[in-house]
Short mmCIF file of N, CA, C and O in Angstrom, two decimals:
data_model
loop_
_atom_site.label_atom_id
_atom_site.label_comp_id
_atom_site.label_asym_id
_atom_site.label_seq_id
_atom_site.Cartn_x
_atom_site.Cartn_y
_atom_site.Cartn_z
N UNK A 1 0.94 -1.40 -0.05
CA UNK A 1 -0.56 0.23 -0.37
C UNK A 1 0.71 1.32 -0.01
O UNK A 1 1.43 1.27 1.20
N UNK A 2 0.59 1.70 -0.98
CA UNK A 2 1.82 3.33 -1.14
C UNK A 2 1.05 4.12 -0.63
O UNK A 2 1.88 5.32 0.06
N UNK A 3 -0.22 3.80 -0.30
CA UNK A 3 -0.69 5.84 0.64
C UNK A 3 -0.71 5.46 1.98
O UNK A 3 -1.06 4.58 2.19
N UNK A 4 -0.37 5.93 3.00
CA UNK A 4 0.19 6.41 3.85
C UNK A 4 -1.40 6.41 4.92
O UNK A 4 -1.84 6.82 4.54
N UNK A 5 -1.22 5.20 5.66
CA UNK A 5 -2.98 5.14 6.62
C UNK A 5 -2.70 6.23 8.21
O UNK A 5 -3.31 5.48 9.13
N UNK A 6 -1.97 7.29 8.34
CA UNK A 6 -1.96 7.79 8.90
C UNK A 6 -2.69 8.87 8.91
O UNK A 6 -2.54 9.56 8.33
N UNK A 7 -3.16 9.54 9.74
CA UNK A 7 -4.67 10.60 9.92
C UNK A 7 -3.81 11.62 10.64
O UNK A 7 -3.23 11.21 11.75
N UNK A 8 -3.63 12.47 10.68
CA UNK A 8 -2.82 13.79 11.39
C UNK A 8 -3.82 15.23 11.62
O UNK A 8 -4.36 15.72 10.35
N UNK A 9 -3.93 15.40 12.47
CA UNK A 9 -5.04 16.82 12.60
C UNK A 9 -4.96 17.06 14.13
O UNK A 9 -4.07 16.81 14.88
N UNK A 10 -5.37 18.59 13.87
CA UNK A 10 -4.94 19.51 15.32
C UNK A 10 -6.15 19.92 15.77
O UNK A 10 -7.32 20.03 15.32
N UNK A 11 -6.33 19.52 17.01
CA UNK A 11 -7.54 19.77 17.80
C UNK A 11 -7.47 21.07 19.00
O UNK A 11 -6.16 20.69 19.64
N UNK A 12 -8.17 21.56 19.26
CA UNK A 12 -7.69 22.69 20.88
C UNK A 12 -7.74 21.76 21.55
O UNK A 12 -8.69 20.88 22.02
N UNK A 13 -6.84 22.55 22.69
CA UNK A 13 -6.25 21.26 24.13
C UNK A 13 -6.49 22.66 25.17
O UNK A 13 -6.45 24.14 24.69
N UNK A 14 -6.70 22.41 26.21
CA UNK A 14 -6.16 23.07 27.59
C UNK A 14 -4.95 24.14 27.37
O UNK A 14 -5.46 25.33 27.90
N UNK A 15 -4.15 22.91 27.29
CA UNK A 15 -2.72 23.55 27.75
C UNK A 15 -2.25 24.47 25.99
O UNK A 15 -0.67 24.02 25.41
N UNK A 16 -3.18 24.49 24.95
CA UNK A 16 -2.63 24.43 23.65
C UNK A 16 -3.26 23.75 22.72
O UNK A 16 -4.05 22.65 22.80
N UNK A 17 -2.82 23.54 21.46
CA UNK A 17 -2.91 22.62 20.71
C UNK A 17 -2.67 21.27 20.45
O UNK A 17 -1.65 21.11 21.20
N UNK A 18 -3.32 20.24 20.52
CA UNK A 18 -3.57 18.76 20.29
C UNK A 18 -3.02 18.16 19.40
O UNK A 18 -3.90 17.98 18.33
N UNK A 19 -1.89 17.57 18.89
CA UNK A 19 -1.98 16.98 17.62
C UNK A 19 -2.25 15.61 17.76
O UNK A 19 -2.14 14.78 18.98
N UNK A 20 -3.82 15.66 16.99
CA UNK A 20 -4.27 14.00 17.08
C UNK A 20 -3.81 13.46 15.93
O UNK A 20 -3.75 13.36 14.61
N UNK A 21 -3.34 11.64 16.24
CA UNK A 21 -2.98 11.12 15.47
C UNK A 21 -3.76 9.95 15.20
O UNK A 21 -4.50 9.29 16.53
N UNK A 22 -3.96 8.83 14.04
CA UNK A 22 -5.54 8.14 14.12
C UNK A 22 -4.13 7.27 12.64
O UNK A 22 -3.22 7.51 12.23
N UNK A 23 -4.85 6.08 13.47
CA UNK A 23 -4.73 5.17 12.39
C UNK A 23 -2.73 4.14 12.33
O UNK A 23 -2.37 3.67 13.56
N UNK A 24 -1.75 4.46 11.31
CA UNK A 24 -0.94 3.14 11.62
C UNK A 24 0.18 4.47 10.83
O UNK A 24 0.12 4.82 9.77
N UNK A 25 1.72 4.85 11.95
CA UNK A 25 2.77 5.79 11.86
C UNK A 25 3.42 4.98 11.53
O UNK A 25 4.12 3.96 11.73
N UNK A 26 4.21 4.96 10.10
CA UNK A 26 5.28 3.94 9.92
C UNK A 26 6.31 5.01 9.09
O UNK A 26 6.36 5.95 8.46
N UNK A 27 7.05 4.19 7.80
CA UNK A 27 7.91 5.11 7.10
C UNK A 27 7.61 5.95 5.88
O UNK A 27 8.23 6.78 5.69
N UNK A 28 6.33 5.17 5.33
CA UNK A 28 5.81 5.79 4.57
C UNK A 28 4.92 7.50 4.62
O UNK A 28 4.48 8.30 4.46
N UNK A 29 4.75 7.78 6.71
CA UNK A 29 4.16 8.88 6.63
C UNK A 29 5.49 9.68 7.46
O UNK A 29 4.68 10.53 8.24
N UNK A 30 6.35 9.33 7.85
CA UNK A 30 7.19 10.23 8.64
C UNK A 30 6.94 11.53 8.20
O UNK A 30 7.16 12.75 8.55
N UNK A 31 7.39 11.53 6.39
CA UNK A 31 7.54 13.18 6.08
C UNK A 31 6.32 13.79 7.47
O UNK A 31 6.12 15.06 7.44
N UNK A 32 4.90 13.33 6.51
CA UNK A 32 3.64 14.33 7.36
C UNK A 32 3.90 14.09 8.97
O UNK A 32 3.47 15.19 9.42
N UNK A 33 3.99 13.10 9.24
CA UNK A 33 4.07 13.04 10.82
C UNK A 33 5.02 14.79 11.38
O UNK A 33 4.93 15.30 12.29
N UNK A 34 6.86 14.26 10.45
CA UNK A 34 7.48 15.19 10.97
C UNK A 34 6.80 17.04 10.75
O UNK A 34 7.28 17.63 11.89
N UNK A 35 6.39 17.11 9.59
CA UNK A 35 5.74 17.94 9.06
C UNK A 35 4.71 18.73 10.39
O UNK A 35 5.16 19.95 10.67
N UNK A 36 4.15 17.70 10.86
CA UNK A 36 3.00 18.42 11.94
C UNK A 36 3.88 18.86 12.92
O UNK A 36 3.66 19.60 13.35
N UNK A 37 4.70 17.65 13.34
CA UNK A 37 5.10 17.46 14.47
C UNK A 37 6.06 19.73 14.47
O UNK A 37 6.04 19.87 15.47
N UNK A 38 6.36 19.51 13.68
CA UNK A 38 7.78 20.76 13.16
C UNK A 38 6.29 21.71 13.15
O UNK A 38 7.05 23.05 13.87
N UNK A 39 5.12 22.00 12.60
CA UNK A 39 4.63 23.20 12.54
C UNK A 39 3.97 23.86 13.94
O UNK A 39 4.30 24.51 14.67
N UNK A 40 4.25 22.61 14.77
CA UNK A 40 3.70 22.60 16.05
C UNK A 40 4.66 23.21 16.86
O UNK A 40 4.01 23.93 17.88
N UNK A 41 5.94 22.61 16.92
CA UNK A 41 6.67 23.40 17.77
C UNK A 41 7.93 24.14 17.38
O UNK A 41 8.95 25.11 17.69
N UNK A 42 7.27 24.76 15.85
CA UNK A 42 8.06 25.92 15.56
C UNK A 42 7.68 27.36 16.40
O UNK A 42 8.24 28.03 15.85
N UNK A 43 6.31 27.22 16.64
CA UNK A 43 6.09 28.37 17.28
C UNK A 43 6.46 28.46 18.43
O UNK A 43 7.28 27.75 18.88
N UNK A 44 5.79 28.65 19.65
CA UNK A 44 5.56 28.86 20.80
C UNK A 44 5.16 27.83 21.72
O UNK A 44 5.66 28.01 22.88
N UNK A 45 4.90 26.82 21.06
CA UNK A 45 4.42 25.63 22.13
C UNK A 45 5.56 24.72 22.66
O UNK A 45 6.26 24.83 21.92
N UNK A 46 5.68 24.65 24.10
CA UNK A 46 6.70 24.28 25.08
C UNK A 46 5.78 22.84 25.49
O UNK A 46 6.60 22.57 26.35
N UNK A 47 4.13 23.17 25.61
CA UNK A 47 3.65 22.07 25.74
C UNK A 47 2.84 21.32 24.74
O UNK A 47 2.47 22.04 24.57
N UNK A 48 3.45 20.24 24.50
CA UNK A 48 2.71 19.37 22.88
C UNK A 48 2.08 18.56 23.73
O UNK A 48 2.79 17.28 24.03
N UNK A 49 0.94 18.16 23.36
CA UNK A 49 0.29 17.49 23.67
C UNK A 49 0.12 16.26 22.49
O UNK A 49 -0.48 16.68 21.32
N UNK A 50 0.08 15.45 22.67
CA UNK A 50 0.15 13.94 21.17
C UNK A 50 -1.07 12.92 21.67
O UNK A 50 -1.17 12.27 22.62
N UNK A 51 -2.34 13.46 20.91
CA UNK A 51 -3.44 12.00 21.04
C UNK A 51 -2.77 10.87 20.43
O UNK A 51 -2.78 11.38 19.06
N UNK A 52 -2.72 10.16 21.12
CA UNK A 52 -2.05 8.43 20.31
C UNK A 52 -3.41 7.92 20.62
O UNK A 52 -3.20 6.10 20.09
N UNK A 53 -4.91 7.96 20.66
CA UNK A 53 -5.88 7.10 21.62
C UNK A 53 -5.82 6.77 20.33
O UNK A 53 -6.86 4.97 20.28
N UNK A 54 -6.08 6.80 18.95
CA UNK A 54 -6.38 5.97 18.18
C UNK A 54 -5.12 5.79 16.59
O UNK A 54 -5.11 5.04 15.65
N UNK A 55 -4.17 5.69 17.78
CA UNK A 55 -2.86 5.80 16.68
C UNK A 55 -2.75 3.95 17.07
O UNK A 55 -2.32 3.81 18.15
N UNK A 56 -2.93 3.73 16.13
CA UNK A 56 -2.62 1.84 16.52
C UNK A 56 -1.43 1.16 16.25
O UNK A 56 -0.91 -0.05 16.71
N UNK A 57 -0.46 2.03 15.43
CA UNK A 57 0.74 1.17 15.70
C UNK A 57 1.69 2.77 15.14
O UNK A 57 1.42 3.46 14.33
N UNK A 58 3.10 1.86 15.87
CA UNK A 58 3.68 2.97 15.10
C UNK A 58 5.14 2.65 14.93
O UNK A 58 5.82 2.01 16.07
N UNK A 59 6.12 2.34 13.50
CA UNK A 59 7.37 1.43 13.97
C UNK A 59 8.33 2.58 14.69
O UNK A 59 8.07 3.60 15.34
N UNK A 60 9.67 1.94 14.66
CA UNK A 60 10.21 2.68 15.17
C UNK A 60 11.40 4.06 14.10
O UNK A 60 11.55 5.14 14.96
N UNK A 61 10.84 3.65 13.09
CA UNK A 61 11.24 5.15 12.74
C UNK A 61 10.67 6.33 12.93
O UNK A 61 10.47 7.85 13.00
N UNK A 62 9.36 6.31 12.61
CA UNK A 62 7.91 7.08 13.85
C UNK A 62 8.45 7.60 14.99
O UNK A 62 8.09 8.45 15.45
N UNK A 63 8.67 7.10 15.56
CA UNK A 63 9.24 6.92 17.12
C UNK A 63 10.34 8.02 17.38
O UNK A 63 10.13 8.26 18.03
N UNK A 64 11.10 7.22 16.20
CA UNK A 64 12.50 8.63 16.29
C UNK A 64 12.71 9.88 16.00
O UNK A 64 12.18 10.74 16.45
N UNK A 65 10.95 10.06 14.79
CA UNK A 65 10.44 11.07 14.87
C UNK A 65 9.79 11.84 15.54
O UNK A 65 10.29 13.26 16.54
N UNK A 66 9.23 11.05 16.57
CA UNK A 66 8.67 11.56 17.86
C UNK A 66 9.63 12.32 19.12
O UNK A 66 9.68 13.12 19.60
N UNK A 67 10.62 11.09 19.27
CA UNK A 67 11.80 11.48 20.09
C UNK A 67 12.62 12.69 19.96
O UNK A 67 12.91 13.66 20.66
N UNK A 68 12.33 13.11 18.22
CA UNK A 68 13.62 14.52 17.94
C UNK A 68 12.79 15.45 18.61
O UNK A 68 13.12 16.22 18.56
N UNK A 69 10.99 15.38 18.40
CA UNK A 69 10.14 16.64 18.73
C UNK A 69 10.32 16.78 20.17
O UNK A 69 10.56 18.12 20.69
N UNK A 70 10.50 15.49 20.79
CA UNK A 70 10.48 15.91 22.12
C UNK A 70 11.98 16.41 22.41
O UNK A 70 11.63 17.20 23.43
N UNK A 71 12.64 16.24 21.93
CA UNK A 71 13.90 16.66 22.24
C UNK A 71 14.30 18.20 21.78
O UNK A 71 14.92 19.14 22.60
N UNK A 72 13.86 18.96 21.14
CA UNK A 72 13.48 20.07 20.22
C UNK A 72 12.51 20.60 21.71
O UNK A 72 13.19 21.82 22.02
N UNK A 73 11.67 19.95 22.09
CA UNK A 73 10.71 20.71 22.84
C UNK A 73 10.95 20.47 24.15
O UNK A 73 11.67 21.64 25.40
N UNK A 74 11.99 19.82 24.97
CA UNK A 74 13.33 20.10 25.88
C UNK A 74 14.08 20.79 26.10
O UNK A 74 14.13 21.68 27.29
N UNK A 75 14.57 21.30 24.91
CA UNK A 75 15.64 22.41 24.74
C UNK A 75 14.63 23.34 25.21
O UNK A 75 15.51 24.19 25.60
N UNK A 76 13.59 23.99 25.51
CA UNK A 76 13.30 24.99 25.91
C UNK A 76 12.09 24.87 26.52
O UNK A 76 11.16 25.47 27.33
N UNK A 77 12.97 23.67 27.41
CA UNK A 77 12.29 23.61 28.93
C UNK A 77 10.77 23.17 28.63
O UNK A 77 9.59 23.24 29.80
N UNK A 78 10.50 22.15 27.80
CA UNK A 78 8.96 21.97 27.35
C UNK A 78 8.92 20.72 28.02
O UNK A 78 9.62 20.17 28.03
N UNK A 79 7.56 20.12 27.34
CA UNK A 79 7.51 18.33 27.67
C UNK A 79 6.21 18.26 26.66
O UNK A 79 5.49 18.90 26.08
N UNK A 80 6.61 17.01 26.20
CA UNK A 80 5.51 16.44 25.47
C UNK A 80 5.13 15.38 26.07
O UNK A 80 5.16 14.26 26.93
N UNK A 81 3.54 15.51 25.94
CA UNK A 81 2.35 14.44 26.47
C UNK A 81 2.12 13.34 25.67
O UNK A 81 1.51 13.92 24.56
N UNK A 82 1.90 12.19 25.27
CA UNK A 82 1.30 11.23 24.89
C UNK A 82 0.14 10.71 25.47
O UNK A 82 0.17 10.41 26.95
N UNK A 83 -0.79 10.69 25.09
CA UNK A 83 -2.41 11.24 25.64
C UNK A 83 -2.63 9.34 24.79
O UNK A 83 -3.10 9.45 23.77
N UNK A 84 -2.94 8.78 26.18
CA UNK A 84 -3.74 7.04 25.63
C UNK A 84 -2.97 7.09 24.42
O UNK A 84 -3.92 5.76 23.69
N UNK A 85 -1.50 6.25 24.75
CA UNK A 85 -1.35 5.43 23.62
C UNK A 85 -1.61 4.14 24.17
O UNK A 85 -1.70 3.52 24.59
N UNK A 86 -1.77 3.77 22.88
CA UNK A 86 -2.59 1.90 22.72
C UNK A 86 -1.18 0.94 23.07
O UNK A 86 -0.60 1.38 22.98
N UNK A 87 -1.46 -0.15 23.62
CA UNK A 87 -0.36 -1.28 24.01
C UNK A 87 0.26 -1.52 22.86
O UNK A 87 1.53 -1.26 23.62
N UNK A 88 -0.11 -1.36 21.44
CA UNK A 88 1.57 -1.58 20.36
C UNK A 88 2.33 -0.96 20.91
O UNK A 88 3.49 -0.21 20.33
N UNK A 89 1.79 0.45 20.49
CA UNK A 89 2.65 1.94 20.52
C UNK A 89 3.67 1.97 21.99
O UNK A 89 4.75 2.67 21.78
N UNK A 90 2.73 1.82 23.24
CA UNK A 90 3.39 1.77 24.93
C UNK A 90 4.67 0.67 24.47
O UNK A 90 5.86 0.93 24.89
N UNK A 91 3.93 -0.43 24.65
CA UNK A 91 5.12 -1.83 24.20
C UNK A 91 6.76 -0.94 23.35
O UNK A 91 7.16 -1.44 23.24
N UNK A 92 6.39 -0.15 22.08
CA UNK A 92 7.24 0.06 21.31
C UNK A 92 7.78 1.18 22.39
O UNK A 92 9.78 0.71 22.00
N UNK A 93 7.16 2.00 22.39
CA UNK A 93 8.16 3.11 23.50
C UNK A 93 9.12 2.48 24.87
O UNK A 93 9.75 2.86 25.15
N UNK A 94 8.16 1.20 25.17
CA UNK A 94 8.79 0.45 26.51
C UNK A 94 10.34 -0.66 25.71
O UNK A 94 11.64 -0.10 26.04
N UNK A 95 10.07 -1.05 24.27
CA UNK A 95 11.20 -1.83 24.04
C UNK A 95 12.85 -0.76 23.42
O UNK A 95 13.69 -1.28 23.06
N UNK A 96 12.41 0.07 22.94
CA UNK A 96 13.09 1.10 22.15
C UNK A 96 13.53 2.06 24.16
O UNK A 96 15.02 2.63 23.31
N UNK A 97 13.14 1.42 24.97
CA UNK A 97 13.82 2.52 26.17
C UNK A 97 13.16 4.08 25.86
O UNK A 97 14.14 4.81 26.48
N UNK A 98 12.39 4.53 25.08
CA UNK A 98 12.27 6.19 25.36
C UNK A 98 10.98 6.14 25.69
O UNK A 98 10.60 7.88 25.77
N UNK A 99 10.67 5.25 27.01
CA UNK A 99 9.10 5.71 27.11
C UNK A 99 9.85 7.19 28.51
O UNK A 99 8.32 8.38 28.01
N UNK A 100 10.49 7.32 28.91
CA UNK A 100 10.64 8.67 29.85
C UNK A 100 10.91 9.85 29.06
O UNK A 100 10.97 10.94 29.39
N UNK A 101 11.02 9.93 28.08
CA UNK A 101 10.79 10.76 26.79
C UNK A 101 9.95 12.04 26.56
O UNK A 101 9.66 13.18 26.73
N UNK A 102 8.38 11.15 27.22
CA UNK A 102 7.08 11.63 27.03
C UNK A 102 6.43 11.83 28.28
O UNK A 102 7.06 10.70 29.53
N UNK A 103 5.62 12.84 28.75
CA UNK A 103 5.14 12.66 29.72
C UNK A 103 3.43 12.22 29.34
O UNK A 103 3.04 12.25 28.13
N UNK A 104 3.29 10.36 29.50
CA UNK A 104 2.05 9.39 29.77
C UNK A 104 0.78 10.02 30.37
O UNK A 104 1.00 10.05 31.45
N UNK A 105 -0.17 10.27 29.59
CA UNK A 105 -1.45 10.43 30.38
C UNK A 105 -2.50 9.68 29.66
O UNK A 105 -2.96 9.32 28.81
N UNK A 106 -3.61 9.30 30.67
CA UNK A 106 -4.44 8.30 30.21
C UNK A 106 -5.72 9.63 30.75
O UNK A 106 -5.86 10.26 31.60
N UNK A 107 -6.51 9.43 29.60
CA UNK A 107 -8.07 9.77 29.51
C UNK A 107 -8.52 9.47 30.72
O UNK A 107 -8.98 8.09 30.88
N UNK A 108 -9.38 10.46 31.80
CA UNK A 108 -9.92 9.91 32.80
C UNK A 108 -11.20 9.17 32.15
O UNK A 108 -11.69 10.17 31.06
N UNK A 109 -12.14 8.67 32.72
CA UNK A 109 -13.62 8.19 32.52
C UNK A 109 -14.34 9.07 32.13
O UNK A 109 -14.45 10.01 32.64
N UNK A 110 -15.01 9.05 30.78
CA UNK A 110 -15.97 10.13 29.98
C UNK A 110 -15.20 11.07 30.35
O UNK A 110 -16.26 11.74 29.31
N UNK A 111 -13.98 11.41 29.42
CA UNK A 111 -13.50 12.16 28.96
C UNK A 111 -13.33 12.48 27.54
O UNK A 111 -12.65 11.32 26.85
N UNK A 112 -14.06 13.91 27.15
CA UNK A 112 -13.41 13.50 25.64
C UNK A 112 -12.73 14.31 24.91
O UNK A 112 -11.97 14.41 24.22
N UNK A 113 -12.28 15.24 25.35
CA UNK A 113 -12.32 16.00 25.13
C UNK A 113 -9.96 16.28 25.65
O UNK A 113 -10.12 16.18 26.79
N UNK A 114 -9.18 16.48 25.10
CA UNK A 114 -7.66 16.02 25.50
C UNK A 114 -7.39 17.02 26.89
O UNK A 114 -7.67 18.75 25.95
N UNK A 115 -7.56 16.96 27.39
CA UNK A 115 -7.49 18.25 28.52
C UNK A 115 -6.27 18.30 29.39
O UNK A 115 -6.15 17.31 30.26
N UNK A 116 -4.97 19.01 28.88
CA UNK A 116 -4.46 18.60 30.39
C UNK A 116 -3.73 19.96 31.69
O UNK A 116 -3.31 19.42 31.93
N UNK A 117 -4.82 20.49 31.74
CA UNK A 117 -5.03 21.35 32.70
C UNK A 117 -4.63 20.32 34.32
O UNK A 117 -4.00 21.33 34.88
N UNK A 118 -5.20 19.61 34.19
CA UNK A 118 -4.40 18.68 35.47
C UNK A 118 -2.76 18.62 35.87
O UNK A 118 -2.86 18.39 36.80
N UNK A 119 -2.45 18.42 34.48
CA UNK A 119 -0.65 18.36 34.75
C UNK A 119 -0.29 19.26 35.16
O UNK A 119 -0.26 20.17 34.26
N UNK A 120 0.51 19.05 35.85
CA UNK A 120 0.97 20.34 36.73
C UNK A 120 2.22 19.91 36.10
O UNK A 120 3.20 21.31 36.17
N UNK A 121 3.42 19.11 34.88
CA UNK A 121 3.97 19.19 34.72
C UNK A 121 5.24 19.33 35.51
O UNK A 121 6.81 19.11 35.12
#
């Protein structure tokens, strides 16, 4: 399949824009993922939230792209929050030993909009 199965959108969040990822992130979608991350972190955003609830899969190349973005944000004393990563994505974070690069947050029961105001950082 030549067409990337990653969907990227931006949603409003309590502490700024939320990057919403859905589908599968792999080498075919690296450019789109990188562009979306760069657009978010090139502004003043130091609190980047990535909604990974509908991200079914992310390969090592995608993870590397996320880590590079997290490192850029960290140079500005910011942080990257991964919201509701699915088991395959959480496992990849674990296997690559990069889970500490992100702040992992689970959505509260019944919570529909990604609200990071409860996260004091």
